């Protein structure tokens, strides 16, 4: 195992731990209620207030609750799942037939994407406008491009290795 | 003939061990074995729960919620009957609560299974002694099981016991966190191994491993690209429409426009089902991909003939590819495709179970051979 692999594995495990902690915090804040129930309550409140001609700010605040729950749960699940994919990348790293420098660059891009994507998703709760969405989109795109590059190297590598047999 | 094949297999395993290179899944490491069995068992249990939910509960509950809205809540709003509104509201919340608990259990079990399986493959890189690694493995598998089971049970237990179920759930999560952080510290400062590349290459050289590895990697990429596309659709179209539709329904009901209220509430429910199904398709593609890639690494330890290993790997991959496609089609074409998705999901479960049986056979064979 190279030092790059070891660092990536450590980073992936830290991300898994972060994802678990986000889940912990969310579960404690919402008193262990599930996402469908939280969304239903928020939708009902927002729609009821609108029907009763409540103030615009109050209706928006109720609607924003559903928006917030979705973002937090998305961040929680995506951090852990992408970190699991990063662990897989660590395991297949030696089989990726690309120059070491390019492999390392792709792995760093993947890791950067896995940090930027959930941060962007969480930032959408607090930052109005497109900047937080752009951060999440850039993070997701980094993950996709880096994984596609590594997949290319992996397929090339396994094809070359399979040839002699 | 079978005996001869078994003998050759054991000979091959012994040669690998003697060379000191069997580190991707060291058969003498009980921590790695525990993580592999625990991981696959958690994944299998999670998949089975998902299948049971999809086949027997999900469609029935969705129809029940629709009926509750149309037959009880909308008429109650029209008549300004607050107690009837409250009863209907609570019934719908209860159905959603059950759905949420089952889905949470399903997704957490599978996620913990993935972490356990991935950590099993990283065990030989840990600097810790076998007893510490075993304790950390126990934390992850047991913690995952406690957390998932208590989340599941929290719906069915009485109110007083629900608090305890949540405490148990938090305790299980804390155990998993401890196991993950322990594994992280175990990696830090561990000696580098120069034989990793060759050994990984050998582990993934079988036909079944190659099938699983390639299909898995493609599935993950496809799932990521699809998720990127759907995130845009969700943020720009689906998410803002939900509250607007519910608002329309309540407004129509208040003005005693039954058909308008029913139409809006049906559209609201249809949109929610579509969001749930498309999101499930996105996550299932990636999960099947992760699972296929992880299973590629343990094929060497599935004690079945190469032909059967190839068959189970192919069956798993067919199920893994077609199930999410049918799940997505179900959001457009309806229940027939949901049935196909369930069928192909079962195919993957059967293949996974067959691989687990092969792993058990391998353990038995190795223990019989190495027993004093």
mmCIF file of C-alpha atoms in Angstrom, chain B residues 18-166:
data_model
loop_
_atom_site.group_PDB
_atom_site.id
_atom_site.type_symbol
_atom_site.label_atom_id
_atom_site.label_comp_id
_atom_site.label_asym_id
_atom_site.label_seq_id
_atom_site.Cartn_x
_atom_site.Cartn_y
_atom_site.Cartn_z
ATOM 1 C CA UNK B 18 2.664 -19.681 3.247
ATOM 2 C CA UNK B 19 3.936 -16.906 1.051
ATOM 3 C CA UNK B 20 2.640 -14.503 3.653
ATOM 4 C CA UNK B 21 0.763 -12.553 1.050
ATOM 5 C CA UNK B 22 -2.863 -13.365 1.760
ATOM 6 C CA UNK B 23 -3.558 -9.930 3.073
ATOM 7 C CA UNK B 24 -6.510 -8.616 1.118
ATOM 8 C CA UNK B 25 -8.654 -10.946 3.184
ATOM 9 C CA UNK B 26 -6.405 -12.770 5.565
ATOM 10 C CA UNK B 27 -8.200 -16.001 6.403
ATOM 11 C CA UNK B 28 -6.458 -16.209 9.760
ATOM 12 C CA UNK B 29 -7.683 -12.755 10.736
ATOM 13 C CA UNK B 30 -10.885 -13.242 12.647
ATOM 14 C CA UNK B 31 -11.490 -9.466 12.548
ATOM 15 C CA UNK B 32 -11.507 -9.488 8.737
ATOM 16 C CA UNK B 33 -13.696 -12.579 8.630
ATOM 17 C CA UNK B 34 -16.101 -11.119 11.151
ATOM 18 C CA UNK B 35 -16.345 -7.920 9.110
ATOM 19 C CA UNK B 36 -16.936 -9.842 5.886
ATOM 20 C CA UNK B 37 -19.671 -12.056 7.349
ATOM 21 C CA UNK B 38 -21.152 -9.233 9.386
ATOM 22 C CA UNK B 39 -21.030 -6.882 6.413
ATOM 23 C CA UNK B 40 -22.621 -9.283 3.940
ATOM 24 C CA UNK B 41 -25.230 -10.341 6.517
ATOM 25 C CA UNK B 42 -26.159 -6.699 7.181
ATOM 26 C CA UNK B 43 -26.395 -6.009 3.444
ATOM 27 C CA UNK B 44 -28.473 -9.142 2.884
ATOM 28 C CA UNK B 45 -30.826 -8.298 5.764
ATOM 29 C CA UNK B 46 -31.149 -4.721 4.502
ATOM 30 C CA UNK B 47 -31.900 -5.904 0.961
ATOM 31 C CA UNK B 48 -34.474 -8.407 2.175
ATOM 32 C CA UNK B 49 -36.187 -5.724 4.254
ATOM 33 C CA UNK B 50 -36.214 -3.444 1.212
ATOM 34 C CA UNK B 51 -37.755 -6.199 -0.912
ATOM 35 C CA UNK B 52 -40.441 -6.956 1.682
ATOM 36 C CA UNK B 53 -41.213 -3.249 1.976
ATOM 37 C CA UNK B 54 -41.359 -2.742 -1.799
ATOM 38 C CA UNK B 55 -43.530 -5.796 -2.461
ATOM 39 C CA UNK B 56 -45.892 -5.917 0.518
ATOM 40 C CA UNK B 57 -45.970 -2.514 2.222
ATOM 41 C CA UNK B 58 -45.039 0.447 0.017
ATOM 42 C CA UNK B 59 -47.812 0.269 -2.630
ATOM 43 C CA UNK B 60 -50.495 -0.594 -0.087
ATOM 44 C CA UNK B 61 -49.428 2.263 2.201
ATOM 45 C CA UNK B 62 -49.359 4.755 -0.704
ATOM 46 C CA UNK B 63 -52.899 3.766 -1.676
ATOM 47 C CA UNK B 64 -53.932 4.047 1.979
ATOM 48 C CA UNK B 65 -52.519 7.589 2.237
ATOM 49 C CA UNK B 66 -54.294 8.640 -0.981
ATOM 50 C CA UNK B 67 -57.549 7.195 0.342
ATOM 51 C CA UNK B 68 -57.089 8.971 3.658
ATOM 52 C CA UNK B 69 -56.626 12.322 1.921
ATOM 53 C CA UNK B 70 -59.531 11.939 -0.502
ATOM 54 C CA UNK B 71 -62.053 10.156 1.720
ATOM 55 C CA UNK B 72 -61.368 11.785 5.083
ATOM 56 C CA UNK B 73 -59.126 14.843 5.164
ATOM 57 C CA UNK B 74 -60.529 16.779 2.172
ATOM 58 C CA UNK B 75 -64.210 16.284 3.220
ATOM 59 C CA UNK B 76 -63.276 17.221 6.800
ATOM 60 C CA UNK B 77 -61.659 20.472 5.595
ATOM 61 C CA UNK B 78 -64.722 21.214 3.446
ATOM 62 C CA UNK B 79 -66.943 20.797 6.504
ATOM 63 C CA UNK B 80 -64.491 22.637 8.789
ATOM 64 C CA UNK B 81 -64.502 19.580 11.081
ATOM 65 C CA UNK B 82 -61.319 20.112 13.076
ATOM 66 C CA UNK B 83 -61.393 16.805 14.979
ATOM 67 C CA UNK B 84 -61.825 14.802 11.735
ATOM 68 C CA UNK B 85 -58.977 16.784 10.146
ATOM 69 C CA UNK B 86 -56.805 15.957 13.120
ATOM 70 C CA UNK B 87 -57.652 12.230 12.961
ATOM 71 C CA UNK B 88 -56.890 12.070 9.223
ATOM 72 C CA UNK B 89 -53.695 14.087 9.654
ATOM 73 C CA UNK B 90 -52.471 11.714 12.376
ATOM 74 C CA UNK B 91 -53.297 8.589 10.349
ATOM 75 C CA UNK B 92 -51.283 9.883 7.392
ATOM 76 C CA UNK B 93 -48.428 10.836 9.699
ATOM 77 C CA UNK B 94 -48.460 7.348 11.177
ATOM 78 C CA UNK B 95 -48.224 5.734 7.738
ATOM 79 C CA UNK B 96 -45.355 8.050 6.806
ATOM 80 C CA UNK B 97 -43.671 7.308 10.132
ATOM 81 C CA UNK B 98 -43.753 3.563 9.384
ATOM 82 C CA UNK B 99 -42.385 4.162 5.896
ATOM 83 C CA UNK B 100 -39.603 6.355 7.293
ATOM 84 C CA UNK B 101 -38.564 3.844 9.962
ATOM 85 C CA UNK B 102 -38.436 0.922 7.524
ATOM 86 C CA UNK B 103 -36.528 2.940 4.912
ATOM 87 C CA UNK B 104 -34.073 4.215 7.526
ATOM 88 C CA UNK B 105 -33.442 0.660 8.725
ATOM 89 C CA UNK B 106 -32.998 -0.569 5.138
ATOM 90 C CA UNK B 107 -30.547 2.172 4.138
ATOM 91 C CA UNK B 108 -28.550 2.157 7.388
ATOM 92 C CA UNK B 109 -28.095 -1.629 7.401
ATOM 93 C CA UNK B 110 -26.768 -1.571 3.845
ATOM 94 C CA UNK B 111 -24.524 1.461 4.485
ATOM 95 C CA UNK B 112 -23.016 -0.189 7.592
ATOM 96 C CA UNK B 113 -22.581 -3.410 5.612
ATOM 97 C CA UNK B 114 -20.583 -1.520 2.987
ATOM 98 C CA UNK B 115 -18.367 0.111 5.596
ATOM 99 C CA UNK B 116 -17.786 -3.262 7.296
ATOM 100 C CA UNK B 117 -16.921 -4.991 4.022
ATOM 101 C CA UNK B 118 -14.578 -2.199 2.912
ATOM 102 C CA UNK B 119 -12.849 -2.200 6.309
ATOM 103 C CA UNK B 120 -12.438 -5.990 6.127
ATOM 104 C CA UNK B 121 -10.360 -5.480 3.013
ATOM 105 C CA UNK B 122 -8.259 -2.812 4.759
ATOM 106 C CA UNK B 123 -7.652 -4.879 7.919
ATOM 107 C CA UNK B 124 -4.189 -6.120 6.969
ATOM 108 C CA UNK B 125 -3.030 -2.497 6.743
ATOM 109 C CA UNK B 126 -3.938 -1.810 10.367
ATOM 110 C CA UNK B 127 -1.053 -1.494 12.828
ATOM 111 C CA UNK B 128 -3.179 -2.814 15.693
ATOM 112 C CA UNK B 129 -2.967 -6.306 17.127
ATOM 113 C CA UNK B 130 -5.632 -8.887 16.294
ATOM 114 C CA UNK B 131 -7.621 -8.480 19.579
ATOM 115 C CA UNK B 132 -7.935 -4.698 19.063
ATOM 116 C CA UNK B 133 -8.941 -5.153 15.435
ATOM 117 C CA UNK B 134 -11.490 -7.758 16.522
ATOM 118 C CA UNK B 135 -12.930 -5.327 19.087
ATOM 119 C CA UNK B 136 -13.188 -2.577 16.461
ATOM 120 C CA UNK B 137 -14.838 -4.998 14.019
ATOM 121 C CA UNK B 138 -17.303 -5.955 16.737
ATOM 122 C CA UNK B 139 -18.079 -2.267 17.335
ATOM 123 C CA UNK B 140 -18.919 -1.726 13.665
ATOM 124 C CA UNK B 141 -21.029 -4.838 13.073
ATOM 125 C CA UNK B 142 -22.753 -4.884 16.456
ATOM 126 C CA UNK B 143 -23.228 -1.105 16.462
ATOM 127 C CA UNK B 144 -24.735 -1.226 12.977
ATOM 128 C CA UNK B 145 -27.069 -4.034 14.002
ATOM 129 C CA UNK B 146 -28.169 -2.325 17.249
ATOM 130 C CA UNK B 147 -28.764 1.001 15.526
ATOM 131 C CA UNK B 148 -30.754 -0.510 12.638
ATOM 132 C CA UNK B 149 -32.842 -2.834 14.806
ATOM 133 C CA UNK B 150 -33.689 -0.127 17.330
ATOM 134 C CA UNK B 151 -34.710 2.310 14.567
ATOM 135 C CA UNK B 152 -36.948 -0.442 13.164
ATOM 136 C CA UNK B 153 -38.364 -1.379 16.566
ATOM 137 C CA UNK B 154 -39.019 2.219 17.615
ATOM 138 C CA UNK B 155 -42.142 2.319 15.445
ATOM 139 C CA UNK B 156 -43.738 -0.779 16.950
ATOM 140 C CA UNK B 157 -42.894 -0.392 20.634
ATOM 141 C CA UNK B 158 -45.049 1.499 23.114
ATOM 142 C CA UNK B 159 -44.422 5.202 23.687
ATOM 143 C CA UNK B 160 -42.452 4.667 26.925
ATOM 144 C CA UNK B 161 -40.116 2.172 25.280
ATOM 145 C CA UNK B 162 -39.594 4.463 22.283
ATOM 146 C CA UNK B 163 -37.213 6.668 24.256
ATOM 147 C CA UNK B 164 -35.128 3.582 25.050
ATOM 148 C CA UNK B 165 -35.132 2.557 21.394
ATOM 149 C CA UNK B 166 -33.739 5.981 20.470
#
